[in-house]
Amino acid sequence: MIIDPLGRRFKNLRVSLTAACNYACTYCVPDGKKLQALSAELSEAELIYAVRLLIDAGGVDKLRITGGEPLISKKFDALLGSLRDLSLKDIAITTNGQFLKKKLPVILDAQVSRINVSLDTLDASAFRSIARSGDLATVLEGIEEALAANLKVKVNCVPIRTSNIDELLPILEYCLDRNIELRYIELMNMGHLKHNQLYEQEFIGMDEILDKIGRKYEYYKIDAPIDSTSLRFEIPDYGRFGIIANESEPFCRTCTRLRLSSNGQIFGCLSNSKAFSIRQLLDKPYPIAITELQSILKSAMQLKQRLAFTGETTVMKFIGG
Ligand code: SAM
């Protein structure tokens, strides 16, 4: 077990398959530039070995595959296939959904427990303005097909004052109608937002989100697992939703996550650009690699914030959102 001095145990691994993305969301990358793959990304074999080592060295039971956009990575199918032999309790994927329909057979064939689809608006033109790419109808079709195949789907929505403030209730209702648990994610002070007043201008906090919902629906707070990033709420007779309130109610104190970036670095915290490379371990035999990795993981756990996210210039897609 890898535990830090505050008693936080590493049990939750996020793997960024690639830093590349087919979107260029305004709040994630500046100037409409799609983020390219890192030149030094791990090969398919290295990635699969790295994930296996991390799971074994840490006693990990939850894995999330993210990016960049994981579904555009050539390594996606092979990584999913490799997870079958590992005893993971929970495998999840975060995707923008553009290729969900195409990749659904691979996802269903693997032991994926659930997917989170990022969806910031139901308005096709607002969608193009935020993502600066992609097609809303294709994402919605992918969600319908995933639901029809009985895959558990959640939707992630980042409220942004000038882009989707009027969409927050329609998205909630879209999700409630389909028994999807929506997660509003408070805008994080990352990447180009970090030294920019845009962050304060665009940020919409939990109280404001709840106020909007409360004008139409009664809701109450329900329990969430101790290491959950999300606060959860129930609207009686309609369903549930959550808020990842990294600013309003930080959850660093109970964070159990470490992140593997697509170029083989372990990040302890989204608010810390310091990372430890594990590339040099990937040529070593399993027992040696495991021992060395455990010591790296202990160091990575020390990078966590004690209480609250403090912002970071690293782009979320490099670390794996
Ligand atoms: N491409 C995939 C997707 O779109 O879901 C996975 C990677 S993306 C970085 C993961 C999540 O991070 C998305 O839900 C996205 O909205 C969110 N995200 C990116 N930048 C953010 C920021 N500054 N604050 C809050 N959430 C952010």
mmCIF file of C-alpha atoms and ligand atoms in Angstrom:
data_model
loop_
_atom_site.group_PDB
_atom_site.id
_atom_site.type_symbol
_atom_site.label_atom_id
_atom_site.label_comp_id
_atom_site.label_asym_id
_atom_site.label_seq_id
_atom_site.Cartn_x
_atom_site.Cartn_y
_atom_site.Cartn_z
ATOM 1 C CA MET A 1 0.000 0.000 0.000
ATOM 2 C CA ILE A 2 1.242 3.468 -0.842
ATOM 3 C CA ILE A 3 0.084 5.936 1.806
ATOM 4 C CA ASP A 4 1.115 9.559 2.301
ATOM 5 C CA PRO A 5 1.687 11.297 5.674
ATOM 6 C CA LEU A 6 -1.923 12.539 5.680
ATOM 7 C CA GLY A 7 -3.177 8.957 5.386
ATOM 8 C CA ARG A 8 -4.200 9.231 1.735
ATOM 9 C CA ARG A 9 -3.797 5.858 0.046
ATOM 10 C CA PHE A 10 -3.058 5.559 -3.658
ATOM 11 C CA LYS A 11 -5.803 3.374 -5.100
ATOM 12 C CA ASN A 12 -6.997 5.289 -8.081
ATOM 13 C CA LEU A 13 -4.948 5.538 -11.297
ATOM 14 C CA ARG A 14 -5.652 7.890 -14.208
ATOM 15 C CA VAL A 15 -3.880 7.093 -17.428
ATOM 16 C CA SER A 16 -3.558 9.634 -20.207
ATOM 17 C CA LEU A 17 -3.310 7.594 -23.378
ATOM 18 C CA THR A 18 -2.283 10.542 -25.498
ATOM 19 C CA ALA A 19 -1.947 14.292 -25.140
ATOM 20 C CA ALA A 20 -3.503 14.705 -28.580
ATOM 21 C CA CYS A 21 -7.096 15.808 -28.880
ATOM 22 C CA ASN A 22 -9.480 16.309 -31.778
ATOM 23 C CA TYR A 23 -11.085 19.245 -29.900
ATOM 24 C CA ALA A 24 -9.552 22.528 -28.795
ATOM 25 C CA CYS A 25 -11.926 23.551 -25.981
ATOM 26 C CA THR A 26 -11.610 27.239 -25.158
ATOM 27 C CA TYR A 27 -11.033 26.655 -21.447
ATOM 28 C CA CYS A 28 -8.513 23.853 -21.986
ATOM 29 C CA VAL A 29 -6.168 25.077 -24.744
ATOM 30 C CA PRO A 30 -5.496 28.642 -25.932
ATOM 31 C CA ASP A 31 -5.881 30.085 -29.426
ATOM 32 C CA GLY A 32 -7.828 27.215 -30.918
ATOM 33 C CA LYS A 33 -4.737 25.048 -31.123
ATOM 34 C CA LYS A 34 -5.479 21.377 -30.958
ATOM 35 C CA LEU A 35 -3.020 19.746 -28.700
ATOM 36 C CA GLN A 36 -0.610 17.442 -30.502
ATOM 37 C CA ALA A 37 0.673 14.122 -29.219
ATOM 38 C CA LEU A 38 3.909 14.435 -27.268
ATOM 39 C CA SER A 39 6.827 13.358 -29.415
ATOM 40 C CA ALA A 40 8.003 11.039 -26.672
ATOM 41 C CA GLU A 41 4.763 9.187 -25.924
ATOM 42 C CA LEU A 42 5.090 5.666 -24.547
ATOM 43 C CA SER A 43 4.766 2.911 -27.120
ATOM 44 C CA GLU A 44 1.821 0.535 -26.892
ATOM 45 C CA ALA A 45 3.933 -2.162 -25.215
ATOM 46 C CA GLU A 46 5.484 0.332 -22.774
ATOM 47 C CA LEU A 47 2.091 1.737 -21.860
ATOM 48 C CA ILE A 48 0.588 -1.683 -21.205
ATOM 49 C CA TYR A 49 3.564 -2.706 -19.054
ATOM 50 C CA ALA A 50 3.505 0.629 -17.188
ATOM 51 C CA VAL A 51 -0.181 0.254 -16.331
ATOM 52 C CA ARG A 52 0.310 -3.307 -15.132
ATOM 53 C CA LEU A 53 3.257 -2.267 -12.961
ATOM 54 C CA LEU A 54 1.338 0.657 -11.478
ATOM 55 C CA ILE A 55 -1.661 -1.489 -10.632
ATOM 56 C CA ASP A 56 0.475 -4.140 -8.980
ATOM 57 C CA ALA A 57 2.882 -1.772 -7.208
ATOM 58 C CA GLY A 58 0.134 0.386 -5.753
ATOM 59 C CA GLY A 59 -2.613 -2.146 -5.119
ATOM 60 C CA VAL A 60 -4.799 -0.004 -7.379
ATOM 61 C CA ASP A 61 -8.414 -1.030 -7.818
ATOM 62 C CA LYS A 62 -9.791 1.815 -9.932
ATOM 63 C CA LEU A 63 -8.501 2.874 -13.317
ATOM 64 C CA ARG A 64 -9.649 5.754 -15.516
ATOM 65 C CA ILE A 65 -8.458 6.077 -19.100
ATOM 66 C CA THR A 66 -8.332 9.649 -20.283
ATOM 67 C CA GLY A 67 -6.213 12.089 -22.285
ATOM 68 C CA GLY A 68 -6.101 14.152 -24.555
ATOM 69 C CA GLU A 69 -8.786 12.193 -26.303
ATOM 70 C CA PRO A 70 -8.258 8.497 -25.531
ATOM 71 C CA LEU A 71 -10.541 7.244 -28.307
ATOM 72 C CA ILE A 72 -8.294 8.699 -31.027
ATOM 73 C CA SER A 73 -5.212 6.911 -29.716
ATOM 74 C CA LYS A 74 -3.962 3.918 -31.714
ATOM 75 C CA LYS A 75 -3.151 2.313 -28.341
ATOM 76 C CA PHE A 76 -6.759 2.377 -27.119
ATOM 77 C CA ASP A 77 -7.903 -1.070 -28.304
ATOM 78 C CA ALA A 78 -4.742 -2.846 -27.129
ATOM 79 C CA LEU A 79 -4.771 -1.206 -23.697
ATOM 80 C CA LEU A 80 -8.411 -2.129 -23.140
ATOM 81 C CA GLY A 81 -7.702 -5.700 -24.212
ATOM 82 C CA SER A 82 -4.775 -5.941 -21.792
ATOM 83 C CA LEU A 83 -6.900 -4.954 -18.798
ATOM 84 C CA ARG A 84 -8.972 -8.128 -18.969
ATOM 85 C CA ASP A 85 -6.339 -10.137 -17.089
ATOM 86 C CA LEU A 86 -5.964 -7.611 -14.283
ATOM 87 C CA SER A 87 -8.191 -7.742 -11.240
ATOM 88 C CA LEU A 88 -9.563 -4.218 -11.322
ATOM 89 C CA LYS A 89 -12.831 -3.394 -9.584
ATOM 90 C CA ASP A 90 -13.594 -0.428 -11.747
ATOM 91 C CA ILE A 91 -12.471 0.672 -15.225
ATOM 92 C CA ALA A 92 -13.764 3.996 -16.510
ATOM 93 C CA ILE A 93 -13.108 6.130 -19.581
ATOM 94 C CA THR A 94 -13.401 9.899 -20.026
ATOM 95 C CA THR A 95 -14.076 10.907 -23.633
ATOM 96 C CA ASN A 96 -15.467 13.777 -25.652
ATOM 97 C CA GLY A 97 -17.712 11.193 -27.312
ATOM 98 C CA GLN A 98 -16.924 12.085 -30.915
ATOM 99 C CA PHE A 99 -15.788 8.509 -31.647
ATOM 100 C CA LEU A 100 -17.927 6.773 -29.056
ATOM 101 C CA LYS A 101 -20.228 5.120 -31.584
ATOM 102 C CA LYS A 102 -17.246 3.791 -33.545
ATOM 103 C CA LYS A 103 -15.404 2.498 -30.481
ATOM 104 C CA LEU A 104 -18.443 1.124 -28.653
ATOM 105 C CA PRO A 105 -17.847 -2.519 -29.681
ATOM 106 C CA VAL A 106 -14.289 -2.392 -28.237
ATOM 107 C CA ILE A 107 -15.522 -0.718 -25.055
ATOM 108 C CA LEU A 108 -18.322 -3.235 -24.589
ATOM 109 C CA ASP A 109 -15.977 -6.115 -25.238
ATOM 110 C CA ALA A 110 -13.611 -4.958 -22.489
ATOM 111 C CA GLN A 111 -14.588 -4.877 -18.835
ATOM 112 C CA VAL A 112 -15.343 -1.158 -18.788
ATOM 113 C CA SER A 113 -17.685 -0.287 -15.924
ATOM 114 C CA ARG A 114 -18.648 3.210 -17.074
ATOM 115 C CA ILE A 115 -17.842 6.129 -19.316
ATOM 116 C CA ASN A 116 -17.920 9.875 -18.739
ATOM 117 C CA VAL A 117 -18.773 11.905 -21.811
ATOM 118 C CA SER A 118 -17.863 15.591 -21.798
ATOM 119 C CA LEU A 119 -20.761 17.702 -22.988
ATOM 120 C CA ASP A 120 -20.824 21.424 -22.219
ATOM 121 C CA THR A 121 -23.880 22.420 -24.253
ATOM 122 C CA LEU A 122 -26.815 21.026 -26.229
ATOM 123 C CA ASP A 123 -26.701 23.932 -28.645
ATOM 124 C CA ALA A 124 -24.888 22.942 -31.845
ATOM 125 C CA SER A 125 -23.401 26.346 -32.530
ATOM 126 C CA ALA A 126 -22.305 26.921 -28.907
ATOM 127 C CA PHE A 127 -20.793 23.448 -29.076
ATOM 128 C CA ARG A 128 -18.639 24.456 -32.076
ATOM 129 C CA SER A 129 -17.625 27.683 -30.316
ATOM 130 C CA ILE A 130 -16.471 25.847 -27.194
ATOM 131 C CA ALA A 131 -14.897 22.716 -28.718
ATOM 132 C CA ARG A 132 -13.771 24.515 -31.896
ATOM 133 C CA SER A 133 -14.262 21.193 -33.637
ATOM 134 C CA GLY A 134 -16.478 18.128 -33.626
ATOM 135 C CA ASP A 135 -20.195 17.645 -34.100
ATOM 136 C CA LEU A 136 -22.810 17.682 -31.335
ATOM 137 C CA ALA A 137 -25.235 15.285 -33.093
ATOM 138 C CA THR A 138 -22.504 12.637 -33.377
ATOM 139 C CA VAL A 139 -21.779 12.869 -29.641
ATOM 140 C CA LEU A 140 -25.472 12.584 -28.760
ATOM 141 C CA GLU A 141 -25.844 9.555 -31.035
ATOM 142 C CA GLY A 142 -22.876 7.937 -29.312
ATOM 143 C CA ILE A 143 -24.487 8.509 -25.909
ATOM 144 C CA GLU A 144 -27.808 6.994 -27.066
ATOM 145 C CA GLU A 145 -26.051 3.915 -28.420
ATOM 146 C CA ALA A 146 -24.002 3.466 -25.265
ATOM 147 C CA LEU A 147 -27.159 3.676 -23.137
ATOM 148 C CA ALA A 148 -28.982 1.264 -25.439
ATOM 149 C CA ALA A 149 -26.088 -1.166 -24.921
ATOM 150 C CA ASN A 150 -26.542 -0.820 -21.124
ATOM 151 C CA LEU A 151 -23.230 0.915 -20.582
ATOM 152 C CA LYS A 152 -23.270 3.192 -17.542
ATOM 153 C CA VAL A 153 -22.863 6.769 -18.790
ATOM 154 C CA LYS A 154 -22.156 9.979 -16.895
ATOM 155 C CA VAL A 155 -21.926 13.400 -18.483
ATOM 156 C CA ASN A 156 -19.289 16.009 -17.524
ATOM 157 C CA CYS A 157 -20.181 19.664 -18.038
ATOM 158 C CA VAL A 158 -17.914 22.617 -17.254
ATOM 159 C CA PRO A 159 -20.052 25.722 -16.578
ATOM 160 C CA ILE A 160 -18.533 28.775 -18.286
ATOM 161 C CA ARG A 161 -20.164 32.166 -17.836
ATOM 162 C CA THR A 162 -19.975 33.470 -21.396
ATOM 163 C CA SER A 163 -20.493 30.122 -23.147
ATOM 164 C CA ASN A 164 -23.077 27.889 -21.524
ATOM 165 C CA ILE A 165 -24.694 29.527 -18.483
ATOM 166 C CA ASP A 166 -28.143 29.159 -20.095
ATOM 167 C CA GLU A 167 -27.449 25.528 -20.911
ATOM 168 C CA LEU A 168 -26.932 24.311 -17.361
ATOM 169 C CA LEU A 169 -30.575 23.373 -16.768
ATOM 170 C CA PRO A 170 -31.221 21.932 -20.262
ATOM 171 C CA ILE A 171 -28.195 19.653 -19.866
ATOM 172 C CA LEU A 172 -29.405 18.565 -16.431
ATOM 173 C CA GLU A 173 -32.846 17.785 -17.867
ATOM 174 C CA TYR A 174 -31.344 15.923 -20.833
ATOM 175 C CA CYS A 175 -29.460 13.753 -18.313
ATOM 176 C CA LEU A 176 -32.365 13.276 -15.895
ATOM 177 C CA ASP A 177 -34.557 12.124 -18.812
ATOM 178 C CA ARG A 178 -32.038 9.412 -19.625
ATOM 179 C CA ASN A 179 -31.148 8.397 -16.079
ATOM 180 C CA ILE A 180 -27.627 9.756 -16.615
ATOM 181 C CA GLU A 181 -25.868 11.282 -13.608
ATOM 182 C CA LEU A 182 -24.601 14.700 -14.658
ATOM 183 C CA ARG A 183 -21.381 16.069 -13.165
ATOM 184 C CA TYR A 184 -20.891 19.810 -13.277
ATOM 185 C CA ILE A 185 -17.137 20.457 -13.005
ATOM 186 C CA GLU A 186 -16.190 23.861 -11.627
ATOM 187 C CA LEU A 187 -13.736 25.521 -13.990
ATOM 188 C CA MET A 188 -10.174 24.844 -12.805
ATOM 189 C CA ASN A 189 -7.464 27.469 -12.823
ATOM 190 C CA MET A 190 -5.210 25.557 -15.195
ATOM 191 C CA GLY A 191 -3.184 26.007 -18.359
ATOM 192 C CA HIS A 192 -3.648 29.395 -20.062
ATOM 193 C CA LEU A 193 -6.329 30.378 -17.511
ATOM 194 C CA LYS A 194 -3.774 30.467 -14.704
ATOM 195 C CA HIS A 195 -2.298 33.898 -15.434
ATOM 196 C CA ASN A 196 -5.359 35.339 -17.028
ATOM 197 C CA GLN A 197 -8.327 37.243 -15.640
ATOM 198 C CA LEU A 198 -10.464 35.108 -17.932
ATOM 199 C CA TYR A 199 -10.595 32.567 -15.144
ATOM 200 C CA GLU A 200 -12.425 34.862 -12.691
ATOM 201 C CA GLN A 201 -14.675 36.141 -15.468
ATOM 202 C CA GLU A 202 -15.714 32.697 -16.633
ATOM 203 C CA PHE A 203 -15.877 30.809 -13.321
ATOM 204 C CA ILE A 204 -19.319 29.729 -12.090
ATOM 205 C CA GLY A 205 -19.267 28.260 -8.581
ATOM 206 C CA MET A 206 -21.338 25.581 -6.926
ATOM 207 C CA ASP A 207 -23.658 28.015 -5.099
ATOM 208 C CA GLU A 208 -24.681 29.640 -8.344
ATOM 209 C CA ILE A 209 -25.254 26.284 -10.043
ATOM 210 C CA LEU A 210 -27.361 25.077 -7.116
ATOM 211 C CA ASP A 211 -29.286 28.338 -7.060
ATOM 212 C CA LYS A 212 -30.241 27.896 -10.722
ATOM 213 C CA ILE A 213 -31.357 24.313 -10.132
ATOM 214 C CA GLY A 214 -33.160 25.253 -6.896
ATOM 215 C CA ARG A 215 -35.384 27.734 -8.730
ATOM 216 C CA LYS A 216 -36.978 24.863 -10.606
ATOM 217 C CA TYR A 217 -36.352 21.695 -8.588
ATOM 218 C CA GLU A 218 -36.159 20.684 -4.973
ATOM 219 C CA TYR A 219 -32.949 18.840 -4.277
ATOM 220 C CA TYR A 220 -31.034 17.518 -1.293
ATOM 221 C CA LYS A 221 -27.477 16.378 -0.729
ATOM 222 C CA ILE A 222 -26.806 12.649 -0.601
ATOM 223 C CA ASP A 223 -23.766 10.662 0.532
ATOM 224 C CA ALA A 224 -20.781 10.144 -1.753
ATOM 225 C CA PRO A 225 -17.815 7.802 -1.230
ATOM 226 C CA ILE A 226 -15.143 9.425 0.971
ATOM 227 C CA ASP A 227 -12.611 9.685 -1.875
ATOM 228 C CA SER A 228 -15.138 10.871 -4.454
ATOM 229 C CA THR A 229 -14.335 14.111 -6.267
ATOM 230 C CA SER A 230 -18.008 14.853 -6.557
ATOM 231 C CA LEU A 231 -20.665 16.150 -4.179
ATOM 232 C CA ARG A 232 -23.916 14.371 -5.013
ATOM 233 C CA PHE A 233 -27.495 15.572 -4.957
ATOM 234 C CA GLU A 234 -30.907 14.002 -5.492
ATOM 235 C CA ILE A 235 -33.934 15.609 -7.106
ATOM 236 C CA PRO A 236 -36.820 13.486 -5.778
ATOM 237 C CA ASP A 237 -38.716 11.653 -8.554
ATOM 238 C CA TYR A 238 -36.260 12.879 -11.204
ATOM 239 C CA GLY A 239 -32.772 11.581 -10.428
ATOM 240 C CA ARG A 240 -29.314 12.569 -9.308
ATOM 241 C CA PHE A 241 -26.550 14.953 -10.261
ATOM 242 C CA GLY A 242 -23.145 15.885 -8.898
ATOM 243 C CA ILE A 243 -20.825 18.872 -8.646
ATOM 244 C CA ILE A 244 -17.054 18.591 -8.692
ATOM 245 C CA ALA A 245 -16.476 21.693 -6.619
ATOM 246 C CA ASN A 246 -12.712 21.888 -6.709
ATOM 247 C CA GLU A 247 -12.818 25.606 -5.787
ATOM 248 C CA SER A 248 -15.914 25.849 -3.585
ATOM 249 C CA GLU A 249 -15.339 22.634 -1.617
ATOM 250 C CA PRO A 250 -11.853 21.269 -2.358
ATOM 251 C CA PHE A 251 -11.376 17.538 -1.975
ATOM 252 C CA CYS A 252 -7.563 17.337 -1.819
ATOM 253 C CA ARG A 253 -7.713 16.013 1.741
ATOM 254 C CA THR A 254 -9.231 12.735 0.537
ATOM 255 C CA CYS A 255 -7.600 12.446 -2.892
ATOM 256 C CA THR A 256 -6.450 8.903 -3.721
ATOM 257 C CA ARG A 257 -5.393 9.541 -7.329
ATOM 258 C CA LEU A 258 -2.091 9.470 -9.175
ATOM 259 C CA ARG A 259 -1.770 10.192 -12.879
ATOM 260 C CA LEU A 260 0.352 8.622 -15.597
ATOM 261 C CA SER A 261 0.920 11.007 -18.499
ATOM 262 C CA SER A 262 1.251 9.733 -22.049
ATOM 263 C CA ASN A 263 5.021 10.258 -21.976
ATOM 264 C CA GLY A 264 5.502 8.113 -18.886
ATOM 265 C CA GLN A 265 5.494 10.606 -16.035
ATOM 266 C CA ILE A 266 3.731 10.192 -12.716
ATOM 267 C CA PHE A 267 1.968 13.310 -11.466
ATOM 268 C CA GLY A 268 0.851 13.444 -7.832
ATOM 269 C CA CYS A 269 -1.440 16.405 -8.234
ATOM 270 C CA LEU A 270 -3.107 18.548 -10.905
ATOM 271 C CA SER A 271 -1.788 21.582 -9.010
ATOM 272 C CA ASN A 272 1.832 20.561 -9.240
ATOM 273 C CA SER A 273 3.866 20.418 -12.434
ATOM 274 C CA LYS A 274 6.524 18.290 -10.769
ATOM 275 C CA ALA A 275 6.496 14.694 -11.996
ATOM 276 C CA PHE A 276 8.544 11.492 -11.843
ATOM 277 C CA SER A 277 9.435 9.629 -15.008
ATOM 278 C CA ILE A 278 8.965 5.862 -14.948
ATOM 279 C CA ARG A 279 10.248 5.318 -18.485
ATOM 280 C CA GLN A 280 13.583 3.987 -17.221
ATOM 281 C CA LEU A 281 11.751 1.182 -15.359
ATOM 282 C CA LEU A 282 10.030 -0.132 -18.434
ATOM 283 C CA ASP A 283 13.072 -2.066 -19.645
ATOM 284 C CA LYS A 284 13.578 -3.720 -16.269
ATOM 285 C CA PRO A 285 12.342 -7.136 -15.137
ATOM 286 C CA TYR A 286 9.077 -7.107 -13.187
ATOM 287 C CA PRO A 287 10.375 -7.643 -9.596
ATOM 288 C CA ILE A 288 13.028 -4.924 -9.902
ATOM 289 C CA ALA A 289 10.649 -2.525 -11.638
ATOM 290 C CA ILE A 290 7.975 -3.041 -8.945
ATOM 291 C CA THR A 291 10.352 -2.236 -6.074
ATOM 292 C CA GLU A 292 11.699 0.892 -7.753
ATOM 293 C CA LEU A 293 8.209 1.983 -8.743
ATOM 294 C CA GLN A 294 6.926 1.735 -5.174
ATOM 295 C CA SER A 295 9.512 4.238 -4.049
ATOM 296 C CA ILE A 296 8.581 6.601 -6.921
ATOM 297 C CA LEU A 297 4.904 6.310 -6.018
ATOM 298 C CA LYS A 298 5.632 7.246 -2.393
ATOM 299 C CA SER A 299 7.459 10.366 -3.616
ATOM 300 C CA ALA A 300 4.643 11.212 -6.038
ATOM 301 C CA MET A 301 2.082 11.039 -3.209
ATOM 302 C CA GLN A 302 4.085 13.776 -1.429
ATOM 303 C CA LEU A 303 3.266 16.145 -4.304
ATOM 304 C CA LYS A 304 -0.381 16.348 -3.313
ATOM 305 C CA GLN A 305 -1.776 19.587 -1.958
ATOM 306 C CA ARG A 306 -2.756 19.431 1.672
ATOM 307 C CA LEU A 307 -6.066 21.216 1.354
ATOM 308 C CA ALA A 308 -6.946 22.966 -1.868
ATOM 309 C CA PHE A 309 -6.184 23.136 -5.558
ATOM 310 C CA THR A 310 -3.949 26.163 -6.099
ATOM 311 C CA GLY A 311 -3.850 26.325 -9.893
ATOM 312 C CA GLU A 312 -1.223 25.250 -12.368
ATOM 313 C CA THR A 313 -0.015 26.362 -15.782
ATOM 314 C CA THR A 314 0.250 22.781 -17.071
ATOM 315 C CA VAL A 315 -2.487 22.004 -19.576
ATOM 316 C CA MET A 316 -4.887 19.441 -18.129
ATOM 317 C CA LYS A 317 -4.687 17.332 -21.287
ATOM 318 C CA PHE A 318 -0.962 16.737 -20.808
ATOM 319 C CA ILE A 319 -1.480 15.300 -17.344
ATOM 320 C CA GLY A 320 -4.758 13.570 -18.086
ATOM 321 C CA GLY A 321 -8.004 15.192 -16.937
HETATM 322 N N1 SAM B 1 -10.866 14.356 -24.183
HETATM 323 C C1 SAM B 1 -11.560 13.795 -23.079
HETATM 324 C C2 SAM B 1 -12.792 14.618 -22.759
HETATM 325 O O1 SAM B 1 -13.057 15.613 -23.419
HETATM 326 O O2 SAM B 1 -13.500 14.232 -21.846
HETATM 327 C C3 SAM B 1 -10.707 13.571 -21.822
HETATM 328 C C4 SAM B 1 -9.731 14.636 -21.447
HETATM 329 S S1 SAM B 1 -10.447 16.157 -20.867
HETATM 330 C C5 SAM B 1 -9.008 17.016 -20.361
HETATM 331 C C6 SAM B 1 -11.173 15.617 -19.330
HETATM 332 C C7 SAM B 1 -12.104 16.589 -18.695
HETATM 333 O O3 SAM B 1 -11.374 17.727 -18.282
HETATM 334 C C8 SAM B 1 -13.218 17.100 -19.615
HETATM 335 O O4 SAM B 1 -14.455 16.832 -19.003
HETATM 336 C C9 SAM B 1 -12.957 18.587 -19.694
HETATM 337 O O5 SAM B 1 -14.153 19.305 -19.780
HETATM 338 C C10 SAM B 1 -12.229 18.849 -18.391
HETATM 339 N N2 SAM B 1 -11.413 20.055 -18.351
HETATM 340 C C11 SAM B 1 -10.418 20.455 -19.171
HETATM 341 N N3 SAM B 1 -9.899 21.641 -18.765
HETATM 342 C C12 SAM B 1 -10.590 22.004 -17.649
HETATM 343 C C13 SAM B 1 -10.543 23.110 -16.749
HETATM 344 N N4 SAM B 1 -9.685 24.106 -16.892
HETATM 345 N N5 SAM B 1 -11.395 23.119 -15.706
HETATM 346 C C14 SAM B 1 -12.283 22.105 -15.525
HETATM 347 N N6 SAM B 1 -12.372 21.030 -16.320
HETATM 348 C C15 SAM B 1 -11.550 20.983 -17.381
#
